XYZ file of C-alpha atoms in Angstrom:
783
model
C -46.734 -37.935 -30.653
C -49.150 -37.185 -33.402
C -47.723 -34.889 -36.084
C -45.353 -32.939 -34.050
C -42.050 -32.340 -35.567
C -39.036 -32.112 -33.123
C -36.193 -29.766 -32.813
C -33.479 -30.547 -30.959
C -32.674 -28.385 -28.042
C -29.120 -28.914 -25.977
C -27.217 -27.456 -23.359
C -23.647 -27.536 -22.606
C -24.374 -29.975 -19.667
C -21.837 -30.612 -16.802
C -21.689 -34.315 -15.514
C -22.813 -34.450 -12.085
C -20.113 -36.617 -10.386
C -20.117 -37.614 -6.692
C -17.474 -35.948 -4.562
C -14.324 -38.038 -3.878
C -13.586 -39.615 -0.534
C -11.271 -36.732 0.105
C -13.678 -34.087 -0.525
C -16.506 -35.610 0.872
C -16.234 -33.799 4.443
C -15.714 -30.508 2.430
C -18.854 -31.162 0.389
C -21.159 -32.072 3.307
C -19.809 -28.988 4.984
C -20.723 -26.610 1.959
C -24.112 -28.527 1.413
C -25.087 -28.105 5.109
C -24.533 -24.422 4.774
C -26.868 -24.477 1.433
C -29.665 -26.310 3.322
C -29.542 -24.085 6.666
C -29.734 -21.029 4.439
C -32.530 -22.347 2.014
C -34.284 -24.823 3.942
C -37.387 -22.878 4.570
C -37.397 -21.699 0.943
C -37.146 -25.501 -0.344
C -39.839 -26.721 2.147
C -42.078 -23.921 0.756
C -41.588 -24.866 -2.786
C -42.634 -28.499 -1.959
C -39.426 -29.672 -3.467
C -38.980 -33.409 -2.299
C -36.121 -33.415 0.239
C -34.217 -36.258 -1.732
C -33.778 -33.663 -4.482
C -32.276 -31.107 -2.472
C -28.737 -32.301 -2.912
C -29.252 -32.626 -6.739
C -30.427 -29.140 -6.855
C -27.376 -28.014 -4.739
C -24.886 -29.986 -7.165
C -26.450 -28.304 -10.093
C -26.681 -24.783 -8.585
C -23.036 -24.892 -7.274
C -21.913 -26.091 -10.780
C -24.287 -23.924 -13.031
C -25.723 -26.799 -14.586
C -28.450 -26.603 -16.986
C -28.890 -29.957 -18.253
C -32.717 -30.072 -18.949
C -31.521 -30.223 -22.769
C -30.383 -33.865 -22.285
C -33.984 -34.773 -21.481
C -36.152 -32.859 -23.436
C -36.717 -31.309 -27.275
C -38.725 -28.520 -28.512
C -41.813 -29.729 -30.461
C -43.809 -27.530 -32.571
C -46.957 -26.710 -31.085
C -50.146 -27.371 -32.882
C -52.708 -24.442 -32.104
C -55.494 -25.544 -34.024
C -58.808 -26.001 -32.041
C -59.002 -29.772 -32.834
C -55.449 -30.243 -31.121
C -55.363 -31.893 -27.760
C -51.914 -30.124 -26.736
C -52.174 -28.218 -23.879
C -52.142 -24.373 -24.092
C -48.667 -22.665 -24.129
C -46.915 -19.148 -24.674
C -44.757 -19.915 -27.417
C -44.893 -21.647 -30.633
C -43.024 -24.651 -29.302
C -44.001 -27.246 -26.631
C -41.277 -29.033 -24.589
C -41.536 -32.848 -24.837
C -39.499 -35.598 -23.106
C -36.710 -37.098 -25.209
C -35.737 -39.836 -22.961
C -37.771 -43.289 -22.265
C -39.214 -42.239 -19.029
C -38.798 -39.651 -16.159
C -40.323 -40.574 -12.798
C -42.336 -38.246 -10.401
C -39.566 -36.951 -8.168
C -36.932 -38.457 -10.414
C -34.781 -35.355 -11.155
C -34.864 -31.638 -10.779
C -33.699 -28.875 -13.160
C -32.680 -25.235 -13.463
C -34.509 -22.970 -15.627
C -33.074 -19.427 -16.290
C -34.519 -16.092 -16.336
C -34.410 -13.812 -19.237
C -35.318 -10.697 -17.418
C -35.908 -9.727 -13.983
C -37.485 -6.386 -13.103
C -39.681 -4.356 -10.713
C -43.101 -2.869 -11.484
C -41.606 0.690 -11.694
C -38.778 -0.308 -14.005
C -40.559 -1.991 -16.724
C -41.015 0.729 -19.394
C -37.417 2.125 -18.114
C -35.779 -1.119 -18.656
C -37.530 -1.552 -22.177
C -36.284 1.764 -23.152
C -32.584 1.663 -21.948
C -31.343 -1.908 -21.629
C -29.748 -2.737 -24.979
C -31.528 -5.385 -26.973
C -34.234 -5.921 -24.559
C -36.881 -4.134 -26.354
C -36.136 -6.085 -29.637
C -36.267 -9.457 -27.434
C -39.542 -8.625 -25.804
C -41.087 -7.603 -29.111
C -40.110 -10.997 -30.830
C -41.665 -12.559 -27.526
C -44.677 -10.835 -27.678
C -45.110 -10.419 -31.516
C -45.652 -6.553 -30.837
C -43.966 -4.778 -33.441
C -44.250 -1.225 -34.711
C -42.876 1.246 -37.132
C -41.077 3.960 -35.178
C -39.136 5.466 -37.822
C -40.241 9.150 -38.541
C -42.528 9.149 -41.267
C -44.580 11.678 -43.525
C -47.372 8.954 -44.396
C -50.662 9.979 -44.447
C -52.570 8.852 -41.062
C -55.764 6.874 -41.827
C -58.982 8.398 -40.161
C -59.399 5.775 -37.387
C -55.767 6.299 -36.465
C -56.300 10.005 -36.364
C -59.375 9.655 -34.113
C -57.232 7.740 -31.665
C -54.271 9.863 -31.924
C -56.701 13.093 -31.058
C -58.372 11.262 -28.228
C -54.846 10.183 -26.592
C -53.748 13.901 -26.784
C -56.710 15.844 -25.559
C -55.592 15.506 -21.835
C -52.263 16.866 -22.830
C -53.501 19.858 -24.798
C -56.052 20.854 -22.049
C -53.362 20.428 -19.320
C -50.831 22.525 -21.243
C -53.041 25.131 -22.631
C -55.368 25.357 -19.900
C -58.624 24.496 -21.814
C -61.350 22.329 -21.510
C -60.984 18.749 -22.800
C -64.035 19.534 -25.289
C -62.064 22.629 -26.533
C -58.745 20.782 -26.813
C -60.649 18.019 -28.829
C -61.980 20.690 -31.149
C -58.511 22.200 -31.437
C -56.888 18.681 -32.312
C -59.632 18.377 -35.051
C -58.943 21.625 -36.498
C -55.309 20.948 -36.972
C -55.633 17.528 -38.204
C -54.239 15.931 -34.808
C -51.033 17.974 -34.710
C -50.501 18.202 -30.897
C -48.050 21.238 -31.041
C -50.120 23.149 -33.373
C -53.291 22.601 -31.071
C -51.467 23.980 -28.042
C -50.242 26.906 -30.134
C -53.903 27.619 -31.324
C -55.040 27.470 -27.676
C -52.514 29.763 -26.505
C -53.023 32.358 -29.526
C -57.036 32.171 -29.409
C -58.149 35.971 -29.248
C -54.612 37.244 -30.081
C -52.832 38.407 -33.103
C -50.014 36.069 -34.051
C -46.615 37.251 -32.683
C -42.934 37.195 -33.875
C -42.455 35.131 -30.701
C -44.680 32.222 -32.231
C -41.526 30.208 -33.125
C -40.045 30.528 -29.911
C -43.247 29.226 -28.262
C -43.491 26.389 -30.572
C -39.695 25.454 -29.377
C -40.862 25.878 -25.821
C -43.801 23.547 -26.494
C -41.612 20.891 -28.133
C -38.912 21.072 -25.382
C -41.675 20.575 -22.626
C -43.032 17.574 -24.452
C -39.866 16.044 -24.701
C -39.480 16.071 -28.385
C -36.737 17.226 -30.653
C -35.496 20.885 -30.697
C -35.632 22.280 -34.091
C -33.642 24.804 -35.664
C -34.205 26.961 -38.691
C -34.134 24.914 -41.928
C -36.243 22.023 -40.349
C -32.888 20.179 -38.955
C -32.904 18.945 -35.250
C -30.396 19.567 -32.639
C -31.655 16.287 -30.703
C -32.981 13.152 -32.044
C -33.302 9.490 -31.029
C -32.825 5.904 -32.514
C -33.580 2.538 -31.097
C -29.987 2.370 -29.951
C -28.736 5.753 -29.158
C -29.683 9.369 -28.529
C -27.988 12.300 -30.136
C -27.539 16.007 -29.218
C -25.999 18.866 -31.081
C -24.355 21.944 -29.286
C -21.790 24.503 -29.878
C -18.592 24.011 -27.752
C -17.555 27.711 -27.236
C -21.333 29.029 -27.494
C -21.294 29.896 -31.145
C -24.077 30.056 -33.570
C -23.381 26.655 -35.122
C -23.170 23.190 -33.350
C -19.533 22.178 -33.709
C -20.094 19.165 -31.397
C -22.543 16.202 -31.100
C -22.988 14.009 -27.911
C -24.128 10.461 -28.328
C -25.858 8.560 -25.305
C -25.707 4.796 -25.640
C -27.464 3.185 -22.554
C -25.446 -0.158 -21.639
C -27.636 -1.319 -18.719
C -26.636 -1.636 -14.893
C -23.244 -2.964 -13.847
C -21.618 -1.965 -17.291
C -18.182 -0.503 -17.172
C -15.567 0.690 -19.770
C -14.036 -2.665 -20.054
C -17.119 -3.644 -21.969
C -17.001 -0.976 -24.523
C -14.641 -0.492 -27.552
C -14.933 2.734 -29.403
C -13.237 3.631 -32.673
C -12.877 7.023 -34.323
C -12.346 7.705 -37.796
C -12.298 11.084 -39.775
C -15.620 9.967 -41.373
C -16.387 6.617 -39.371
C -17.639 5.401 -35.943
C -17.730 2.106 -34.518
C -18.922 1.189 -31.269
C -19.089 -2.708 -29.836
C -20.487 -3.439 -26.411
C -19.332 -6.773 -25.004
C -18.450 -7.721 -28.601
C -21.833 -6.905 -29.975
C -21.800 -3.907 -32.514
C -24.061 -1.044 -31.508
C -22.574 1.742 -34.037
C -20.783 0.950 -37.295
C -21.187 3.347 -40.187
C -20.191 6.469 -41.971
C -20.651 10.088 -40.537
C -22.134 12.676 -42.555
C -19.055 15.087 -42.081
C -15.561 15.060 -40.907
C -14.447 15.029 -37.203
C -11.200 15.762 -35.433
C -10.244 12.494 -34.230
C -7.972 13.546 -31.428
C -10.507 15.581 -29.952
C -13.070 12.939 -29.935
C -13.796 11.169 -26.371
C -15.994 8.432 -24.605
C -16.648 7.626 -21.193
C -18.759 5.117 -19.176
C -20.977 6.109 -16.007
C -23.881 4.689 -14.224
C -24.539 2.460 -17.024
C -24.379 4.822 -19.690
C -21.728 5.405 -22.645
C -21.406 9.070 -23.533
C -19.421 9.702 -26.804
C -18.473 13.333 -27.723
C -17.505 14.045 -31.478
C -15.937 17.376 -32.275
C -16.663 18.225 -35.927
C -14.108 19.703 -38.095
C -16.477 22.066 -39.660
C -19.319 23.627 -37.534
C -22.586 22.656 -39.029
C -25.880 21.035 -38.084
C -25.866 17.358 -38.954
C -29.579 15.652 -39.551
C -28.050 12.237 -38.721
C -25.117 10.629 -36.963
C -24.819 7.530 -39.124
C -25.593 7.838 -42.870
C -29.002 6.232 -43.435
C -29.904 5.799 -39.725
C -33.649 5.679 -38.647
C -34.817 8.251 -36.105
C -37.757 7.320 -33.818
C -40.496 9.831 -32.620
C -40.429 9.914 -28.901
C -44.156 10.052 -28.544
C -44.476 6.954 -30.732
C -41.844 5.426 -28.846
C -43.565 5.755 -25.571
C -46.637 4.441 -26.869
C -44.914 1.557 -28.149
C -43.159 0.820 -25.161
C -46.475 0.970 -23.213
C -48.045 -1.562 -25.694
C -45.191 -4.056 -25.298
C -45.372 -3.822 -21.451
C -48.925 -4.544 -21.594
C -48.369 -7.734 -23.547
C -45.596 -8.716 -21.282
C -48.011 -9.367 -18.581
C -48.749 -12.760 -20.201
C -45.455 -13.981 -19.542
C -44.352 -12.157 -16.380
C -44.093 -14.288 -13.149
C -43.528 -12.942 -9.801
C -42.075 -13.426 -6.275
C -41.629 -11.420 -3.172
C -38.065 -11.316 -1.557
C -36.494 -9.143 1.301
C -34.054 -6.485 0.236
C -31.986 -3.602 2.153
C -33.519 -0.241 1.428
C -31.964 3.023 0.924
C -32.101 3.818 4.609
C -30.558 0.089 5.509
C -34.004 -1.095 6.687
C -35.133 -4.576 5.360
C -38.267 -4.262 3.057
C -40.135 -6.380 0.872
C -39.874 -6.029 -2.851
C -41.844 -7.745 -5.641
C -39.882 -8.939 -8.483
C -41.171 -9.826 -11.822
C -39.359 -12.170 -14.093
C -39.678 -13.886 -17.595
C -38.259 -17.357 -18.175
C -35.803 -18.227 -20.958
C -37.150 -19.921 -23.968
C -37.056 -23.423 -21.967
C -39.236 -22.298 -19.369
C -41.847 -20.566 -21.494
C -42.323 -23.598 -23.615
C -43.696 -25.447 -20.711
C -47.546 -25.817 -21.533
C -50.385 -25.083 -19.144
C -52.579 -27.696 -17.886
C -54.947 -28.217 -15.140
C -53.560 -31.660 -14.606
C -49.819 -30.706 -14.761
C -47.010 -33.268 -14.732
C -44.270 -31.005 -13.677
C -44.027 -28.170 -10.931
C -41.863 -24.907 -11.891
C -41.305 -22.499 -9.279
C -38.937 -19.504 -8.439
C -36.064 -20.108 -6.470
C -33.647 -17.646 -4.818
C -29.970 -18.892 -4.445
C -27.431 -17.419 -2.261
C -24.186 -17.908 -4.269
C -20.739 -18.308 -3.024
C -19.996 -14.646 -3.398
C -23.039 -13.702 -1.287
C -25.223 -12.441 -4.232
C -28.671 -13.701 -4.678
C -29.227 -15.455 -8.016
C -32.766 -15.889 -9.135
C -33.687 -19.286 -11.099
C -36.783 -21.381 -11.546
C -36.637 -25.103 -10.141
C -38.570 -27.668 -12.114
C -39.365 -31.197 -11.340
C -41.542 -33.811 -12.579
C -44.719 -34.681 -10.147
C -46.011 -37.565 -12.220
C -44.350 -39.990 -14.369
C -43.869 -39.068 -17.977
C -43.200 -40.933 -21.110
C -41.056 -40.247 -24.319
C -42.812 -37.545 -26.336
C -45.037 -36.516 -23.355
C -45.387 -32.651 -23.396
C -44.361 -31.149 -20.182
C -47.056 -29.285 -18.640
C -47.552 -27.044 -15.440
C -50.507 -25.218 -13.840
C -50.149 -21.544 -14.632
C -52.935 -20.772 -11.977
C -51.701 -20.262 -8.502
C -52.392 -23.103 -6.273
C -54.851 -21.293 -4.024
C -57.224 -20.697 -7.014
C -59.644 -23.605 -6.970
C -62.733 -22.364 -8.427
C -62.970 -23.456 -11.996
C -64.952 -20.053 -12.969
C -62.357 -17.960 -11.521
C -59.340 -19.881 -12.952
C -60.631 -19.129 -16.336
C -60.897 -15.420 -15.296
C -57.159 -15.555 -14.196
C -55.979 -17.721 -17.359
C -57.613 -14.769 -19.336
C -54.627 -12.607 -18.569
C -52.369 -15.450 -20.060
C -54.282 -16.760 -22.904
C -56.621 -14.280 -24.399
C -59.966 -15.625 -25.091
C -63.430 -13.902 -26.051
C -64.258 -11.758 -23.198
C -68.179 -11.905 -23.320
C -68.328 -14.303 -20.452
C -66.487 -11.891 -18.222
C -68.576 -8.944 -19.494
C -71.569 -11.137 -18.524
C -70.029 -11.916 -15.369
C -69.696 -8.181 -14.437
C -73.010 -7.472 -15.676
C -74.586 -9.986 -13.386
C -72.658 -8.534 -10.399
C -73.603 -5.095 -10.903
C -77.295 -6.265 -11.212
C -76.873 -8.368 -7.486
C -75.286 -5.114 -6.201
C -78.285 -3.170 -7.284
C -80.569 -5.538 -5.943
C -78.701 -5.490 -2.467
C -78.574 -1.628 -2.548
C -82.522 -2.001 -2.774
C -82.978 -4.143 -0.204
C -80.556 -2.807 2.393
C -81.406 -1.767 5.880
C -80.346 1.149 7.539
C -80.234 1.379 11.350
C -81.278 4.568 12.987
C -78.784 6.543 14.913
C -79.812 7.721 18.535
C -79.882 11.501 18.650
C -80.133 11.824 22.442
C -77.188 12.630 24.479
C -75.012 9.511 25.166
C -75.716 7.720 28.485
C -73.287 8.736 31.289
C -70.519 6.337 32.202
C -69.297 6.715 35.976
C -66.012 4.756 34.762
C -62.882 7.025 35.214
C -59.900 4.610 35.352
C -58.468 4.467 32.022
C -55.777 2.420 30.501
C -54.145 3.488 27.271
C -51.604 1.070 25.839
C -48.258 2.836 25.560
C -49.535 6.295 26.557
C -46.904 8.958 26.576
C -46.289 10.926 29.675
C -48.057 13.884 28.027
C -51.085 12.087 27.181
C -51.252 10.597 30.792
C -51.198 14.225 32.158
C -53.963 15.517 29.789
C -56.134 12.493 30.769
C -55.499 13.434 34.598
C -56.291 17.095 33.520
C -59.569 15.975 32.324
C -60.575 14.121 35.582
C -59.395 10.734 34.518
C -57.529 8.327 36.466
C -54.575 6.523 34.505
C -54.304 3.041 35.497
C -51.022 1.209 35.157
C -52.408 -2.064 34.126
C -55.460 -3.269 32.145
C -56.712 -5.359 35.282
C -57.082 -2.031 37.111
C -58.971 -0.029 34.525
C -62.748 0.312 33.771
C -62.096 1.790 30.214
C -59.363 0.097 28.090
C -57.746 1.487 24.908
C -55.539 -1.226 22.960
C -54.966 -2.392 19.660
C -56.276 -5.421 17.769
C -56.449 -7.698 20.884
C -58.688 -10.819 20.739
C -58.985 -10.881 24.368
C -62.407 -10.158 25.832
C -62.488 -7.954 29.041
C -66.255 -9.012 30.418
C -65.962 -6.292 32.988
C -64.474 -3.247 30.857
C -65.352 -1.013 28.397
C -62.793 -1.315 25.188
C -62.298 0.347 22.006
C -63.079 -3.079 20.310
C -66.515 -2.374 18.717
C -67.831 -5.206 16.733
C -67.467 -3.365 13.474
C -63.671 -3.014 14.255
C -63.158 -6.572 12.661
C -65.189 -5.688 9.535
C -62.917 -2.741 8.755
C -59.619 -4.748 9.763
C -58.584 -4.834 6.427
C -59.301 -3.567 2.603
C -60.673 -6.772 1.617
C -63.091 -7.310 4.660
C -64.166 -3.387 4.241
C -64.881 -4.028 0.263
C -66.906 -7.026 0.944
C -68.683 -5.949 3.962
C -69.939 -2.807 2.128
C -70.788 -4.878 -1.125
C -72.809 -7.367 0.859
C -74.664 -5.010 2.941
C -74.741 -1.673 0.828
C -74.521 -2.933 -2.785
C -73.835 -0.166 -5.162
C -73.702 3.209 -3.663
C -72.757 6.374 -5.471
C -70.227 7.186 -2.486
C -68.239 4.080 -2.686
C -65.321 3.434 -5.019
C -65.970 0.014 -6.796
C -64.004 -2.685 -5.427
C -63.320 -6.116 -5.994
C -61.960 -8.999 -3.797
C -59.605 -10.654 -6.430
C -59.317 -14.109 -5.159
C -63.180 -14.583 -5.410
C -64.094 -11.810 -8.239
C -61.329 -12.344 -10.899
C -64.014 -12.469 -13.732
C -66.050 -9.643 -12.297
C -63.169 -7.624 -11.868
C -61.853 -7.911 -15.699
C -65.465 -7.531 -16.724
C -65.405 -4.122 -15.113
C -62.048 -3.154 -16.258
C -62.985 -3.927 -19.983
C -66.276 -1.858 -19.535
C -64.068 0.939 -18.637
C -60.892 0.778 -20.687
C -59.511 4.516 -19.080
C -59.960 3.155 -15.457
C -57.086 2.342 -13.153
C -56.739 0.365 -10.055
C -54.958 0.640 -6.728
C -54.194 -2.783 -5.522
C -53.505 -3.751 -1.881
C -51.956 -6.648 -0.406
C -52.870 -8.836 2.771
C -48.950 -9.259 3.211
C -47.997 -5.580 4.001
C -46.569 -4.859 0.545
C -46.907 -1.330 -0.818
C -49.983 -0.502 -2.801
C -49.819 -0.600 -6.650
C -51.581 1.551 -9.101
C -52.095 0.225 -12.417
C -54.468 0.814 -15.546
C -53.687 -2.781 -16.702
C -56.183 -5.406 -15.659
C -53.781 -8.090 -16.801
C -51.195 -6.611 -14.419
C -53.984 -6.586 -11.635
C -54.533 -10.339 -12.177
C -51.074 -11.353 -12.064
C -50.476 -9.425 -9.002
C -52.667 -12.154 -7.133
C -49.649 -14.346 -7.367
C -47.920 -12.195 -4.696
C -50.494 -11.585 -2.385
C -52.439 -8.666 -3.826
C -56.093 -9.450 -3.031
C -57.962 -6.130 -3.232
C -58.681 -3.932 -6.160
C -60.253 -0.524 -5.810
C -61.141 1.921 -8.524
C -58.892 4.963 -8.307
C -58.845 8.325 -9.808
C -56.441 11.475 -9.913
C -57.290 14.198 -7.857
C -59.680 16.926 -8.924
C -56.928 19.366 -7.965
C -54.181 17.958 -9.906
C -53.687 14.969 -12.231
C -50.382 13.981 -10.823
C -51.716 13.360 -7.360
C -54.093 11.208 -5.394
C -55.575 13.292 -2.661
C -56.903 11.327 0.260
C -59.085 13.367 2.791
C -59.438 11.342 6.210
C -62.317 11.966 8.622
C -62.461 10.589 12.562
C -65.749 9.007 13.840
C -66.471 7.598 17.168
C -69.036 5.094 17.613
C -70.386 4.717 21.269
C -71.705 1.631 22.841
C -75.082 2.892 22.450
C -74.644 3.287 18.643
C -74.423 7.142 18.839
C -72.200 8.740 16.304
C -69.905 11.570 16.597
C -67.615 13.103 13.975
C -64.518 14.821 14.868
C -65.038 18.464 13.920
C -61.900 20.107 14.599
C -60.205 19.053 11.565
C -59.714 16.846 8.486
C -56.507 15.170 7.694
C -55.400 15.666 3.925
C -52.709 13.360 2.457
C -51.401 13.281 -1.197
C -49.742 10.334 -3.036
C -47.681 11.591 -6.022
C -48.363 9.820 -9.257
C -45.715 9.376 -11.969
C -46.932 10.731 -15.253
C -45.996 10.117 -18.804
C -47.219 12.155 -21.505
C -49.487 13.720 -18.860
C -51.107 10.334 -18.192
C -50.264 8.121 -15.366
C -47.753 5.532 -15.897
C -49.442 2.232 -16.563
C -47.866 0.447 -13.585
C -46.312 2.159 -10.493
C -45.855 1.654 -6.857
C -48.039 4.140 -4.945
C -45.604 6.716 -3.288
C -45.837 7.347 0.392
C -48.674 9.768 1.635
C -47.477 13.073 2.281
C -49.624 15.333 4.603
C -51.046 18.317 3.484
C -52.071 21.363 5.539
C -55.764 21.208 5.680
C -55.769 25.313 5.273
C -53.498 25.031 2.167
C -55.826 22.277 0.394
C -58.850 24.102 1.206
C -57.477 27.476 -0.254
C -56.307 25.365 -3.301
C -59.950 23.792 -3.468
C -61.695 27.270 -3.612
C -59.361 28.694 -6.111
C -60.092 25.874 -8.579
C -63.490 24.827 -7.856
C -65.325 27.636 -6.168
C -66.213 28.351 -2.449
C -69.470 26.590 -2.595
C -67.603 23.285 -3.625
C -65.218 23.757 -0.861
C -67.603 24.606 1.920
C -69.894 21.527 1.067
C -66.746 18.830 1.223
C -67.000 18.020 5.154
C -70.934 18.089 5.047
C -70.832 15.487 2.026
C -68.376 13.262 3.673
C -70.066 13.474 6.974
C -73.415 12.291 5.221
C -71.463 9.420 3.799
C -70.023 8.276 7.112
C -73.301 8.379 8.644
C -75.101 6.143 5.900
C -71.991 3.838 6.210
C -72.518 3.436 9.606
C -76.134 2.982 9.608
C -75.757 0.390 6.740
C -73.442 -1.824 8.817
C -75.315 -1.379 12.013
C -78.315 -2.773 10.153
C -76.522 -6.280 10.338
C -74.098 -6.014 13.199
C -75.000 -3.771 16.019
C -73.229 -2.751 18.901
C -72.806 -5.120 21.961
C -73.656 -2.185 24.094
C -70.413 -2.214 25.989
C -67.755 -1.477 23.555
C -67.052 1.532 21.401
C -64.899 2.350 18.445
C -63.052 4.984 16.588
C -62.783 4.730 13.133
C -60.762 6.633 10.069
C -62.785 6.999 7.163
C -60.751 7.738 3.974
C -61.997 9.353 0.905
C -60.392 9.919 -2.668
C -61.553 13.220 -4.290
C -62.107 12.703 -7.777
C -64.061 14.964 -10.288
C -67.934 14.832 -10.147
C -69.997 14.696 -13.328
C -70.755 18.628 -12.997
C -66.894 19.103 -12.810
C -67.172 19.688 -9.123
C -65.799 17.391 -6.529
C -66.732 13.766 -5.675
C -65.668 12.241 -2.440
C -65.627 8.618 -2.682
C -65.232 6.252 0.094
C -62.038 4.244 -0.312
C -61.337 2.769 3.230
C -62.338 2.169 6.855
C -60.039 1.393 9.522
C -59.899 1.409 13.106
C -57.587 4.037 14.582
C -54.447 2.789 16.089
C -53.760 3.281 19.687
C -50.206 2.791 19.187
C -49.613 5.154 16.260
C -52.073 7.949 17.300
C -54.076 7.793 20.483
C -51.123 6.894 22.661
C -49.404 10.297 21.735
C -52.743 12.564 21.264
C -53.267 14.986 24.062
C -55.973 16.298 22.397
C -58.232 13.530 20.836
C -57.717 10.813 23.438
C -59.135 12.848 26.208
C -62.007 14.095 23.943
C -63.096 10.568 23.222
C -63.192 9.647 26.983
C -65.353 12.735 27.496
C -67.957 11.370 25.312
C -67.952 8.300 26.990
C -68.381 10.150 30.139
C -71.495 11.855 28.657
C -70.013 15.563 28.185
C -69.085 15.563 24.454
C -67.440 18.974 23.590
C -69.313 20.672 20.811
C -66.232 22.250 19.380
C -64.800 18.885 19.282
C -67.541 16.637 18.072
C -70.367 16.773 15.844
C -73.419 14.198 16.688
C -74.717 12.757 13.455
C -78.400 13.122 13.073
C -78.563 15.886 15.334
């Protein structure tokens, strides 16, 4: 045991007794139900079957008995220590003579469960959570309002953080916004006002402008004399107002977040003439003297939607500078930054799992939950040769509620004093180098190896680009096919009528057709023309598209940098470290919603729940709170002739959640909303000019042609099948402040979702194959 000192850690453990004979049948019935509901989950965990009944007994009796077997030990973090790495200052050591592999199973509680969109909101609003997470991460900050002089380095950091806010609100360039911030010593409000007043005389409405700016930024609304009508503390928000519309505030509203599921039964509120006491679930939230007297009989409180609202009516109308004498206010801007810092550190501790939940429309959808274990679970150390397994488990309780736990059991024999260890890396991650990359998100280490990995990766991409072979695209008209019998899977009656009007015979079955349009089939039709071009398999997923383009094209200016996370974790982290302002779109191989994050650690941890691809993402050149995707369709014939649909582009917008005019660091990407092409082009012309707007389609078409030529250089057509592909581009800012379309994805166009119901596009595709492409519909690349 070396120099470890042991701290006893005990639970109030229940004794697990076997059921009596009279209760045996009832017990077996209840256990049978448990096994039927949870069997697939238990098998997926790999929990030995002989431990299932032990687990059930502990779950049904709420038994946390690991304290009977282990004790906390102080971790030796010196470089010479042989003790495994851990997340806390403690290790968890066996405190009995021996524990056999598969000899027992233990429950580990979760201290906090959340979703990616709720992390910062929870930290801000769940009572006591921020303090607990600060202690866990060691991330503390002085959030009280202060007049201390800011250091030069800190001031530079503040200026850079506020440049985009000034530029957005004042409508000036970022360079001018930076100059204004420097001139006013970093004061955000003064910089915005200076931008607004440039070239104008100061007017009597200047104070009104200042109040508007403060209100837009979410800060306190100031009155004459320097007192605020609104302020925040760590535990509550305060707003003063006049009950009857008078000049002086005679009431103050106090908002205390209680957390979800709270009710009035949890609250005790006591009013005194000059004192206020509030406790929630027995814990004191407010207890202190008021700066003035209140009318006790007129004071009220209520709980609604997890928020306690207290209304105090002052005896004398006046502006208070505080609610409780001596309370500390917090700066809302600094608080938001602090919440972001704390949330960033928490990715070391988060673990995730997927579950199925009922959506707002009562449909069943997949949801990823992120959890942090209690002190016991966090004290289990990491080892590549672990002696315990610890995995999340969802228990369907007696009342039908889903209760999350972690289940831990020994997978090796452990002797007294042995440190409990688990493998923090996911089970599929075997490559030693990539394991070190994953562990960087858990146990920060020197980053130079990661930067070196990225630099080596970019060097390889540059070499690949230099050696890339581009196939030529035929420019002569497509050969004429005499095939006129067509089968379109799930075609609507309207599509069948349109095909018949274009001279095609619609077959009732695949066997009767010469040309077949179906989705994702692996079947081969030797005597038929199908829409299963060989490149369809390359574009079947984001992972395959990224890997294919990088292996063939290397580094191209028109491609969004992307990484296949299971095999390129080190390279991805190095790229993120090289550009600290980058943010990434994460896609899952398991049909989970895409995630956008600026945290490389969050991206790494998302590999735990099936996210396999990271593409560099950027806000739209038109609006910082949106991602604009432009879609263009391209038809590749069996003879490798490329036709681009010229009738229209499809434009989609994803709304981005902003905080202080910057994207939230972690968010689920909102569903795409289609934008009318004419409206989008009008906005583009207004913002960036006619030349930029008119050249957009040409630039996109050139990228499509280059992409196809590169891929055909290694995987040409089989001479029989064709493909219709959707090319998606994000529209970011170019270096010259224009627009830069970057290829963000390619996928085969779905027959079921699109072609089966398109009376215009589907006949136009078949017309190309028949040798008569309509020039109004199609533009042949290279011609």
